[in-house]
Coordinates of C-alpha atoms (C1' of nucleotides) in Angstrom, one line a residue:
Chain A
M8 CA -26.3 -19.9 -10.4
T9 CA -28.9 -19.3 -7.8
R10 CA -29.3 -18.0 -4.6
S11 CA -27.9 -20.7 -3.2
D12 CA -25.0 -19.1 -3.9
N13 CA -25.2 -17.0 -1.6
I14 CA -22.6 -19.1 0.6
V15 CA -25.1 -18.5 3.8
L16 CA -26.9 -21.8 1.5
A17 CA -24.8 -23.7 0.0
L18 CA -23.5 -26.1 1.9
S19 CA -22.1 -29.3 -0.3
P20 CA -18.3 -28.3 -0.6
I21 CA -17.9 -28.1 3.0
D22 CA -16.2 -31.7 3.9
E23 CA -18.6 -33.0 6.9
D24 CA -15.1 -33.8 8.7
L25 CA -13.0 -31.9 8.3
K26 CA -15.4 -28.9 8.1
L27 CA -13.8 -27.0 6.2
A28 CA -14.6 -24.6 2.9
F29 CA -12.5 -21.9 0.8
T30 CA -15.0 -19.0 -0.4
V31 CA -14.0 -15.3 -1.6
D32 CA -16.1 -12.1 -0.3
C33 CA -16.6 -9.1 -3.0
V34 CA -16.7 -6.2 -1.2
I35 CA -18.5 -4.4 -4.2
F36 CA -18.7 -0.7 -4.6
G37 CA -21.1 1.3 -6.1
Y38 CA -21.1 4.8 -6.5
D39 CA -24.3 7.2 -7.6
N40 CA -25.4 10.1 -6.6
D41 CA -22.5 11.8 -4.3
D42 CA -22.5 8.3 -2.2
L43 CA -20.4 5.5 -2.2
K44 CA -22.5 1.9 -1.9
V45 CA -22.5 -0.9 -1.2
L46 CA -24.0 -4.1 -3.0
T47 CA -25.5 -6.0 -0.6
I48 CA -27.3 -9.6 -0.5
E49 CA -30.4 -10.1 2.8
C50 CA -29.0 -13.1 4.9
N51 CA -31.9 -15.7 5.3
M52 CA -29.2 -18.2 8.1
D53 CA -28.7 -17.9 11.8
P54 CA -28.2 -16.1 13.9
F55 CA -28.1 -13.4 11.4
M56 CA -30.7 -13.5 9.1
G57 CA -32.3 -10.3 7.9
M58 CA -29.3 -9.0 8.7
I59 CA -26.9 -7.8 5.1
S60 CA -24.2 -9.8 3.9
L61 CA -21.5 -9.5 1.2
L62 CA -21.5 -11.4 -1.8
G63 CA -19.5 -14.5 -1.8
D64 CA -18.9 -18.2 -3.0
F65 CA -17.7 -21.0 -2.6
I66 CA -13.8 -21.9 -5.1
T67 CA -14.7 -24.1 -7.2
Q68 CA -12.1 -27.0 -8.2
D69 CA -10.9 -25.7 -11.3
E70 CA -10.4 -22.1 -10.4
D71 CA -8.5 -19.9 -8.4
A72 CA -9.7 -16.7 -5.9
D73 CA -9.4 -14.4 -8.5
S74 CA -11.7 -16.3 -11.1
A75 CA -14.3 -17.0 -8.4
A76 CA -14.5 -13.5 -7.4
K77 CA -14.9 -12.6 -11.3
R78 CA -17.5 -15.2 -11.5
I79 CA -19.2 -13.4 -8.7
L80 CA -19.1 -9.9 -10.3
K81 CA -20.5 -11.8 -13.6
Y82 CA -23.0 -13.1 -12.2
C83 CA -24.2 -9.5 -10.8
T84 CA -22.9 -7.3 -13.1
G85 CA -23.0 -9.1 -16.2
N86 CA -20.1 -8.2 -16.8
E87 CA -16.5 -9.7 -16.7
D88 CA -14.2 -6.9 -16.7
I89 CA -14.3 -5.2 -13.4
F90 CA -11.2 -3.2 -11.8
L91 CA -10.9 -6.1 -8.9
E92 CA -8.0 -6.2 -5.9
E93 CA -7.7 -8.7 -3.2
V94 CA -7.4 -7.9 0.3
K95 CA -6.6 -10.2 2.7
S96 CA -7.8 -13.6 3.9
F97 CA -10.4 -13.6 7.2
S98 CA -9.6 -17.0 9.4
K99 CA -10.5 -16.9 12.8
P100 CA -11.6 -21.3 13.2
D101 CA -15.6 -19.5 14.9
R102 CA -16.2 -17.3 11.7
H103 CA -19.1 -18.9 10.1
P104 CA -21.5 -21.0 12.0
F105 CA -21.2 -24.0 9.5
G106 CA -18.1 -25.2 10.6
R107 CA -14.3 -24.1 9.4
V108 CA -14.5 -21.3 6.4
I109 CA -11.7 -19.8 5.3
T110 CA -12.9 -16.8 2.5
I111 CA -10.4 -14.0 1.2
A112 CA -11.7 -11.1 0.6
F113 CA -11.5 -8.7 -2.7
Y114 CA -13.4 -5.4 -3.8
S115 CA -14.8 -4.0 -7.1
L116 CA -15.6 -0.7 -8.3
V117 CA -18.4 0.3 -10.2
P118 CA -20.2 2.9 -11.5
I119 CA -24.1 2.2 -10.4
S120 CA -25.3 4.2 -12.9
L121 CA -24.0 1.9 -15.6
T122 CA -24.4 -1.2 -13.7
K123 CA -27.5 -3.0 -15.1
L124 CA -28.2 -6.2 -12.2
T125 CA -29.0 -9.7 -13.9
D126 CA -32.3 -10.1 -14.0
S127 CA -31.3 -13.7 -11.9
A128 CA -28.9 -11.5 -9.4
D129 CA -31.6 -8.0 -9.4
K130 CA -34.2 -9.4 -6.5
H131 CA -32.4 -10.2 -3.8
L132 CA -29.6 -7.4 -4.4
K133 CA -29.5 -4.2 -2.7
W134 CA -26.9 -1.3 -3.0
V135 CA -26.4 0.1 0.1
S136 CA -24.3 3.5 1.4
V137 CA -21.9 2.8 3.9
D138 CA -22.8 5.2 6.2
E139 CA -25.5 3.7 7.2
I140 CA -23.9 0.3 8.0
T141 CA -23.5 -0.7 11.2
E142 CA -23.6 -4.3 11.1
M143 CA -23.8 -6.9 8.7
A144 CA -23.7 -10.9 8.9
F145 CA -20.9 -12.8 10.0
D146 CA -17.9 -10.6 10.0
H147 CA -18.8 -9.0 6.9
K148 CA -18.4 -5.7 8.8
E149 CA -14.9 -6.3 9.7
I150 CA -14.4 -7.4 6.0
L151 CA -15.8 -4.2 4.5
D152 CA -14.0 -1.7 7.2
N153 CA -10.8 -3.4 6.0
C154 CA -12.0 -3.0 2.1
L155 CA -12.7 0.3 2.6
Y156 CA -9.4 1.2 4.4
Q157 CA -7.7 -0.5 1.4
L158 CA -10.0 1.5 -1.4
R159 CA -8.8 4.7 0.3
K160 CA -5.5 3.8 0.2
S161 CA -5.6 3.2 -3.3
L162 CA -7.6 5.7 -3.8
R163 CA -5.0 7.9 -3.9
E164 CA -1.5 6.0 -4.9
K165 CA -3.5 4.4 -8.4
P166 CA -6.0 6.1 -10.3
I167 CA -8.9 4.0 -9.8
G168 CA -11.6 6.6 -9.4
F169 CA -12.5 6.3 -12.5
E170 CA -13.8 2.8 -12.3
L171 CA -16.4 4.6 -10.3
L172 CA -17.7 7.0 -12.7
P173 CA -19.5 7.2 -15.9
K174 CA -16.9 6.2 -18.9
K175 CA -17.5 10.6 -19.4
F176 CA -17.1 12.9 -16.8
S177 CA -16.4 16.4 -15.3
L178 CA -14.0 17.2 -13.5
K179 CA -16.1 18.0 -10.4
Q180 CA -17.9 14.7 -10.5
L181 CA -14.2 13.1 -9.8
Q182 CA -13.1 15.8 -7.1
T183 CA -16.4 15.0 -5.4
L184 CA -15.9 11.5 -5.7
Y185 CA -12.0 11.6 -4.0
E186 CA -13.9 13.9 -1.4
V187 CA -16.6 12.1 -0.6
V188 CA -14.2 8.7 -0.8
L189 CA -11.2 9.6 1.4
G190 CA -13.6 12.0 3.5
I191 CA -12.3 15.6 3.1
E192 CA -12.1 18.2 1.5
L193 CA -10.1 19.6 -1.8
D194 CA -9.5 22.7 -3.2
K195 CA -11.0 22.9 -6.9
R196 CA -8.0 24.6 -8.6
N197 CA -5.3 22.7 -6.9
F198 CA -7.7 19.4 -7.7
R199 CA -7.8 20.7 -11.7
R200 CA -3.7 21.7 -11.9
K201 CA -2.6 17.9 -10.3
L202 CA -4.8 16.1 -12.7
R203 CA -3.9 18.4 -15.6
S204 CA -0.2 17.6 -15.0
L205 CA -0.5 14.0 -14.6
N206 CA -1.7 14.2 -18.0
I207 CA -3.8 11.4 -18.0
L208 CA -7.3 12.7 -19.1
I209 CA -8.9 13.3 -22.5
D210 CA -10.7 16.1 -22.9
L211 CA -14.0 15.4 -24.9
E212 CA -14.8 18.4 -26.0
E213 CA -17.8 17.8 -25.1
R214 CA -20.0 19.4 -22.4
Q215 CA -23.1 18.4 -20.4
Q216 CA -26.1 18.3 -21.4
E217 CA -29.7 20.0 -19.8
V218 CA -28.2 21.7 -16.6
S219 CA -29.3 24.8 -15.6
H220 CA -26.3 25.8 -15.3
R221 CA -23.0 26.5 -17.0
P222 CA -22.7 23.0 -18.5
A223 CA -19.1 21.0 -17.7
K224 CA -16.0 19.9 -20.3
L225 CA -16.5 16.4 -19.9
Y226 CA -13.4 13.8 -20.1
K227 CA -12.5 10.6 -20.7
F228 CA -9.0 8.2 -18.6
D229 CA -6.6 7.6 -20.9
E230 CA -6.0 4.5 -19.6
H231 CA -3.0 4.1 -23.1
S232 CA -1.5 7.0 -21.7
F233 CA -1.4 6.1 -17.9
E234 CA -0.2 2.6 -18.6
K235 CA 3.1 3.8 -20.2
K236 CA 3.5 6.9 -17.7
S237 CA 3.1 4.6 -15.0
S238 CA 5.7 1.6 -16.3
D239 CA 8.0 5.4 -16.3
G240 CA 7.4 5.0 -13.2
L241 CA 4.5 8.0 -12.7
K242 CA 4.1 9.1 -9.2
F243 CA 0.1 9.4 -9.0
E244 CA -0.5 10.7 -5.7
I245 CA -3.3 12.4 -4.5
Chain B
M29 CA 6.5 -30.1 15.5
T30 CA 9.0 -32.3 13.0
R31 CA 10.2 -31.6 9.5
S32 CA 7.1 -33.4 7.6
D33 CA 5.5 -30.0 9.0
N34 CA 7.3 -28.7 5.7
I35 CA 4.0 -28.9 3.7
V36 CA 5.0 -30.8 1.0
L37 CA 5.5 -33.7 3.6
A38 CA 2.0 -33.9 5.5
L39 CA -0.5 -35.4 3.9
S40 CA -2.9 -35.8 6.2
P41 CA -5.0 -32.7 6.2
I42 CA -5.8 -33.2 3.2
D43 CA -9.3 -34.1 2.7
E44 CA -8.6 -37.3 0.2
D45 CA -12.0 -36.5 -1.6
L46 CA -12.5 -32.5 -2.5
K47 CA -8.3 -32.7 -2.2
L48 CA -8.8 -29.7 -0.5
A49 CA -6.2 -28.0 2.3
F50 CA -5.1 -24.4 3.3
T51 CA -1.8 -23.6 4.1
V52 CA 0.7 -20.3 4.8
D53 CA 3.3 -19.8 4.0
C54 CA 6.1 -18.2 5.1
V55 CA 9.0 -15.7 3.8
I56 CA 10.8 -15.1 6.6
F57 CA 13.7 -12.1 5.7
G58 CA 16.6 -11.8 7.2
Y59 CA 19.7 -9.1 7.2
D60 CA 22.8 -9.8 7.7
N61 CA 25.9 -8.5 6.7
D62 CA 24.4 -6.2 4.5
D63 CA 22.6 -8.8 3.0
L64 CA 18.7 -9.4 2.1
K65 CA 18.2 -13.4 2.5
V66 CA 15.3 -15.7 2.7
L67 CA 14.6 -19.1 5.1
T68 CA 14.7 -22.0 3.0
I69 CA 13.6 -25.4 4.1
E70 CA 14.6 -27.9 1.4
C71 CA 12.0 -30.3 -0.9
N72 CA 12.1 -33.3 -0.8
M73 CA 9.3 -33.9 -3.0
D74 CA 8.8 -34.4 -7.0
P75 CA 9.5 -32.8 -9.0
F76 CA 10.6 -30.3 -6.8
M77 CA 13.2 -32.7 -4.8
G78 CA 16.3 -30.4 -3.7
M79 CA 15.1 -27.1 -4.6
I80 CA 14.5 -24.6 -1.6
S81 CA 11.0 -24.3 -0.6
L82 CA 9.4 -21.5 2.0
L83 CA 8.5 -22.5 5.2
G84 CA 4.9 -23.4 5.0
D85 CA 2.5 -25.5 6.8
F86 CA -1.7 -26.4 7.4
I87 CA -3.6 -24.6 9.3
T88 CA -5.4 -25.9 12.0
Q89 CA -8.7 -26.3 12.8
D90 CA -8.3 -23.7 16.0
E91 CA -6.0 -21.4 14.5
D92 CA -6.4 -18.3 12.0
A93 CA -4.5 -17.8 9.1
D94 CA -2.3 -15.2 11.5
S95 CA -2.0 -17.5 14.3
A96 CA -0.5 -20.2 12.0
A97 CA 1.9 -18.1 10.6
K98 CA 3.2 -17.1 13.6
R99 CA 3.4 -20.7 14.9
I100 CA 5.7 -21.2 12.0
L101 CA 8.0 -17.6 13.3
K102 CA 8.2 -19.3 16.8
Y103 CA 9.2 -22.9 14.9
C104 CA 12.1 -21.6 13.3
T105 CA 12.8 -18.9 15.8
G106 CA 11.4 -19.8 18.9
N107 CA 10.3 -16.6 19.4
E108 CA 6.3 -15.3 17.8
D109 CA 6.9 -11.5 18.6
I110 CA 8.0 -10.8 15.0
F111 CA 6.7 -8.6 12.6
L112 CA 4.8 -10.4 10.2
E113 CA 1.8 -8.7 7.4
E114 CA -0.4 -10.8 5.3
V115 CA 0.4 -9.8 1.2
K116 CA -2.2 -12.1 -0.7
S117 CA -3.7 -15.4 -1.2
F118 CA -1.7 -18.0 -3.8
S119 CA -4.8 -20.7 -5.4
K120 CA -4.5 -21.3 -8.7
P121 CA -5.5 -25.2 -9.2
D122 CA -2.3 -26.8 -10.1
R123 CA -0.2 -25.0 -8.0
H124 CA 0.7 -28.1 -5.6
P125 CA 0.6 -31.4 -7.0
F126 CA -0.5 -33.2 -3.9
G127 CA -4.0 -31.3 -4.8
R128 CA -5.7 -28.4 -4.2
V129 CA -3.7 -26.3 -1.9
I130 CA -4.8 -23.2 -1.6
T131 CA -1.9 -20.7 0.6
I132 CA -2.1 -17.5 1.7
A133 CA 2.0 -15.8 1.7
F134 CA 3.1 -13.8 4.7
Y135 CA 6.4 -12.2 5.6
S136 CA 7.8 -11.5 8.3
L137 CA 11.2 -9.6 9.4
V138 CA 14.0 -10.5 11.9
P139 CA 17.6 -9.7 12.0
I140 CA 20.0 -12.8 11.4
S141 CA 22.4 -12.3 13.7
L142 CA 20.1 -12.0 16.7
T143 CA 18.3 -15.1 15.2
K144 CA 19.6 -18.4 16.8
L145 CA 17.2 -20.8 14.9
T146 CA 16.0 -23.8 17.3
D147 CA 17.8 -26.7 17.7
S148 CA 15.0 -29.0 15.7
A149 CA 15.4 -26.5 12.3
D150 CA 18.3 -26.1 12.5
K151 CA 19.7 -28.4 10.6
H152 CA 16.7 -28.9 8.0
L153 CA 16.7 -24.9 7.6
K154 CA 19.4 -22.2 5.7
W155 CA 19.4 -18.9 4.5
V156 CA 19.9 -17.5 0.8
S157 CA 20.4 -14.8 -0.3
V158 CA 17.4 -12.9 -2.6
D159 CA 19.3 -12.4 -5.5
E160 CA 20.9 -15.8 -6.1
I161 CA 17.4 -17.0 -6.2
T162 CA 16.3 -17.8 -9.6
E163 CA 14.2 -20.5 -9.2
M164 CA 12.0 -22.6 -6.1
A165 CA 9.8 -25.2 -5.7
F166 CA 5.9 -25.3 -6.4
D167 CA 5.2 -21.1 -7.0
H168 CA 7.4 -20.2 -4.0
K169 CA 9.5 -18.2 -6.6
E170 CA 6.1 -16.4 -7.3
I171 CA 5.1 -15.8 -3.6
L172 CA 8.6 -14.6 -3.0
D173 CA 8.8 -12.2 -5.9
N174 CA 5.5 -10.3 -3.9
C175 CA 6.1 -10.7 -1.1
L176 CA 9.5 -8.6 -1.5
Y177 CA 7.5 -6.5 -3.5
Q178 CA 5.5 -5.7 -0.9
L179 CA 8.3 -5.7 1.7
R180 CA 9.9 -2.5 -0.6
K181 CA 6.6 -0.8 -0.4
S182 CA 5.4 -1.2 3.0
L183 CA 9.8 -0.2 4.0
R184 CA 9.1 3.1 1.8
E185 CA 5.8 3.3 4.1
K186 CA 6.1 2.3 7.2
P187 CA 9.2 2.7 10.0
I188 CA 9.5 -1.3 10.1
G189 CA 13.5 -1.4 8.5
F190 CA 14.5 -1.7 12.4
E191 CA 13.1 -5.1 12.6
L192 CA 16.1 -6.2 10.8
L193 CA 18.4 -4.9 12.6
P194 CA 19.6 -5.2 16.0
K195 CA 18.4 -3.1 18.8
K196 CA 21.3 -1.1 18.9
F197 CA 22.2 0.5 15.6
S198 CA 24.4 3.4 13.6
L199 CA 22.7 5.6 10.7
K200 CA 24.9 3.6 8.7
Q201 CA 23.3 0.7 9.0
L202 CA 19.8 1.8 8.7
Q203 CA 20.8 4.0 5.7
T204 CA 22.7 0.5 4.5
L205 CA 19.3 -1.2 5.0
Y206 CA 17.6 0.8 2.7
E207 CA 20.0 0.7 0.3
V208 CA 20.2 -2.6 -0.3
V209 CA 16.7 -4.0 0.0
L210 CA 15.7 -1.3 -2.0
G211 CA 18.1 -1.5 -4.7
I212 CA 18.3 2.5 -4.6
E213 CA 21.5 5.0 -3.6
L214 CA 20.8 7.3 -0.6
D215 CA 22.5 10.4 0.1
K216 CA 24.1 10.1 3.4
R217 CA 23.0 13.6 4.6
N218 CA 19.3 13.8 3.4
F219 CA 19.3 10.4 5.1
R220 CA 19.9 11.3 8.0
R221 CA 18.3 14.8 8.0
K222 CA 15.1 13.0 7.1
L223 CA 15.6 10.2 10.4
R224 CA 16.1 13.6 12.7
S225 CA 12.9 15.0 11.3
L226 CA 11.0 11.9 12.0
N227 CA 12.1 12.3 15.5
I228 CA 11.6 8.3 16.3
L229 CA 15.4 7.3 17.1
I230 CA 17.1 7.7 20.6
D231 CA 19.9 8.0 20.8
L232 CA 21.8 5.3 23.0
E233 CA 24.5 7.7 23.5
E234 CA 26.8 4.7 23.1
R235 CA 29.1 4.3 20.4
Q236 CA 30.9 1.3 18.0
Q237 CA 33.1 -0.8 19.7
E238 CA 35.8 -2.7 18.6
V239 CA 36.6 -0.5 15.0
S240 CA 39.7 0.6 12.9
H241 CA 38.1 4.0 12.1
R242 CA 35.7 6.8 13.7
P243 CA 32.8 4.6 15.8
A244 CA 29.5 5.1 14.7
K245 CA 26.6 6.4 17.5
L246 CA 24.2 4.1 18.1
Y247 CA 20.4 4.5 18.2
K248 CA 17.2 2.4 18.8
F249 CA 13.7 2.6 17.8
D250 CA 11.7 4.9 19.6
E251 CA 8.1 2.5 19.5
H252 CA 6.3 4.7 21.7
S253 CA 7.2 7.8 19.7
F254 CA 6.5 6.6 16.8
E255 CA 3.0 4.7 17.7
K256 CA 1.9 8.6 19.1
K257 CA 3.4 10.1 15.9
S258 CA 1.3 7.9 13.7
S259 CA -2.3 8.0 15.5
D260 CA -1.1 12.0 14.7
G261 CA -0.9 11.4 10.6
L262 CA 2.6 10.9 11.0
K263 CA 3.6 10.4 7.4
F264 CA 6.4 7.6 6.9
E265 CA 8.2 8.1 3.6
I266 CA 11.4 7.3 3.0
Chain C
dT12 C1' 50.4 10.9 9.9
dC13 C1' 47.4 8.0 7.5
dA14 C1' 43.6 5.3 6.5
dA15 C1' 39.0 4.8 6.8
dA16 C1' 34.8 5.9 8.0
dA17 C1' 31.5 8.7 11.0
dG18 C1' 29.8 13.5 11.3
dT19 C1' 27.6 17.8 9.4
dG20 C1' 25.0 22.7 6.4
dT21 C1' 23.0 25.8 2.2
dT22 C1' 21.4 25.7 -1.8
dC23 C1' 17.5 25.4 -5.4
dA24 C1' 14.2 23.7 -7.6
dG25 C1' 9.6 22.2 -7.7
dG26 C1' 5.1 20.6 -5.7
dA27 C1' 1.6 21.7 -2.2
dT28 C1' -0.8 24.6 -0.5
dA29 C1' -4.3 29.2 0.4
dC30 C1' -6.8 32.2 -1.8
dA31 C1' -10.9 35.3 -5.0
dC32 C1' -13.2 36.3 -8.7
dC33 C1' -14.6 36.2 -14.0
dC34 C1' -17.2 33.0 -17.6
dA35 C1' -21.2 30.8 -19.7
dT36 C1' -25.7 28.8 -19.1
dG37 C1' -30.7 28.4 -18.2
dG38 C1' -34.5 30.5 -15.9
Chain D
dC7 C1' -30.8 40.0 -15.2
dC8 C1' -30.3 36.3 -11.7
dA9 C1' -28.9 32.1 -10.0
dT10 C1' -26.1 28.4 -10.2
dG11 C1' -22.0 26.2 -10.8
dG12 C1' -17.5 26.2 -14.0
dG13 C1' -13.0 27.1 -14.9
dT14 C1' -8.8 30.4 -14.4
dG15 C1' -3.5 32.1 -11.9
dT16 C1' -0.6 34.3 -8.4
dA17 C1' 1.7 34.5 -4.0
dT18 C1' 4.0 31.3 -0.6
dC19 C1' 5.6 27.6 1.6
dC20 C1' 7.5 23.7 2.4
dT21 C1' 9.8 19.9 0.8
dG22 C1' 13.2 16.8 -1.7
dA23 C1' 17.6 16.9 -4.2
dA24 C1' 22.6 18.2 -4.9
dC25 C1' 26.7 18.8 -3.2
dA26 C1' 32.6 18.6 -0.3
dC27 C1' 35.0 18.8 3.6
dT28 C1' 36.2 18.2 8.7
dT29 C1' 36.1 15.0 12.6
dT30 C1' 37.6 11.2 15.0
dT31 C1' 39.2 6.4 16.0
dG32 C1' 43.1 2.6 15.5
dA33 C1' 46.4 1.1 13.3

DNA sequence: TCAAAAGTGTTCAGGATACACCCATGG
DNA sequence: CCATGGGTGTATCCTGAACACTTTTGA
């Protein structure tokens, strides 16, 4: 996979008569330093030259949209086992200057600190704070906005916040994540009581290291327990 | 538009080299006689000959997926102003026997009693109870299941139940709709109090006619009031 | 006057919210 | 011993759930 996998550059899978192509675009959200970011690549195609764009690629003949998205994630991070959710399609006839390019948007979640971008991808990619993004190539800003909306919705309905954090995290980190992504303030005691009552965290009996104050206890997400509770009809709601 | 608009029959927009085509499929939900139904068309293509299928069509060069879905709705009902929500894409490489056909699934809601199927569509189409459907052509049963799931979710989060009822309806009708679609029982008094507190119904000061018991009061949905409340952050939740 | 469905209030429990102080650690 | 962030409990309010009888109409 080369840089030409940026759909901006790869032309071959576009049928020249119908000018029809089918792609996926991934909004890869990362979280680091109490900040929500998106993985971007610089666009080198007029009229969007120099603007940032999302990671996307054609869907090949032998894969479905989901697999294509996973392939992009693996290309960027070397990892396939990443949270991924389909959001919606974007298919305005004039959305792409090369012709009819219909795309399915996904968003995915990674903790930036644990995510080494692969060598091949590294030099082209950039994490950009969501707040700082005012425009993107193509209709990618619109795609980002839709995915961000969906992320916020899902974050309140399903326990996916953990996907953005390191395996071990403190309750404070988790709370800040919710506050940053949702753009709201949460009460510390109520937040903790809520999570305690959900019973989906495992106390690791460990503490933060090398902090100049009382170190926080560390937890991990109890995926197994959640799956069980979930099928019993647990209502996750923050 | 002819019957060949059923994607099963129309071949031309499939590129013969790439075998790539792009379609929409509509799960058109209708409600009648306290029963949730889906509009279907008989499939006349092997290996699905005789099975029911969803209403679908190619996306043309000058429309987006949404417009294609609306076009299908207009073809079937003569009406364009119908509730429509995109659900997800279906893109398994082998999902269609003719080649690579990627589809975007939508569901829409109509009150069957108010929906005259257009003459051209009428003879081919059939309303089938959701409960009775065990198999469909292609992966349409999977599409239906996904759309039904999404309908149930949205029905609890947004005031869309009205889309399935006549303009004027009784509270009993509305409650039964929720009970039928969600497959649950609701308490009459709690349900009515809930609706009262939401303040999104207009009392028409009218009553049912020609029923052999005390006639129920009729209401209509106050779309304007809801829009206002919604932007003020009303949490609709049933 | 009967059958059939419409319509209405109260109580209780559990979850959501608001709120302030002590604790542990490193420097 | 001080600065910094970690950690905890209680009182109140509100919403959701459970529950039974009276009213109106047509036949």
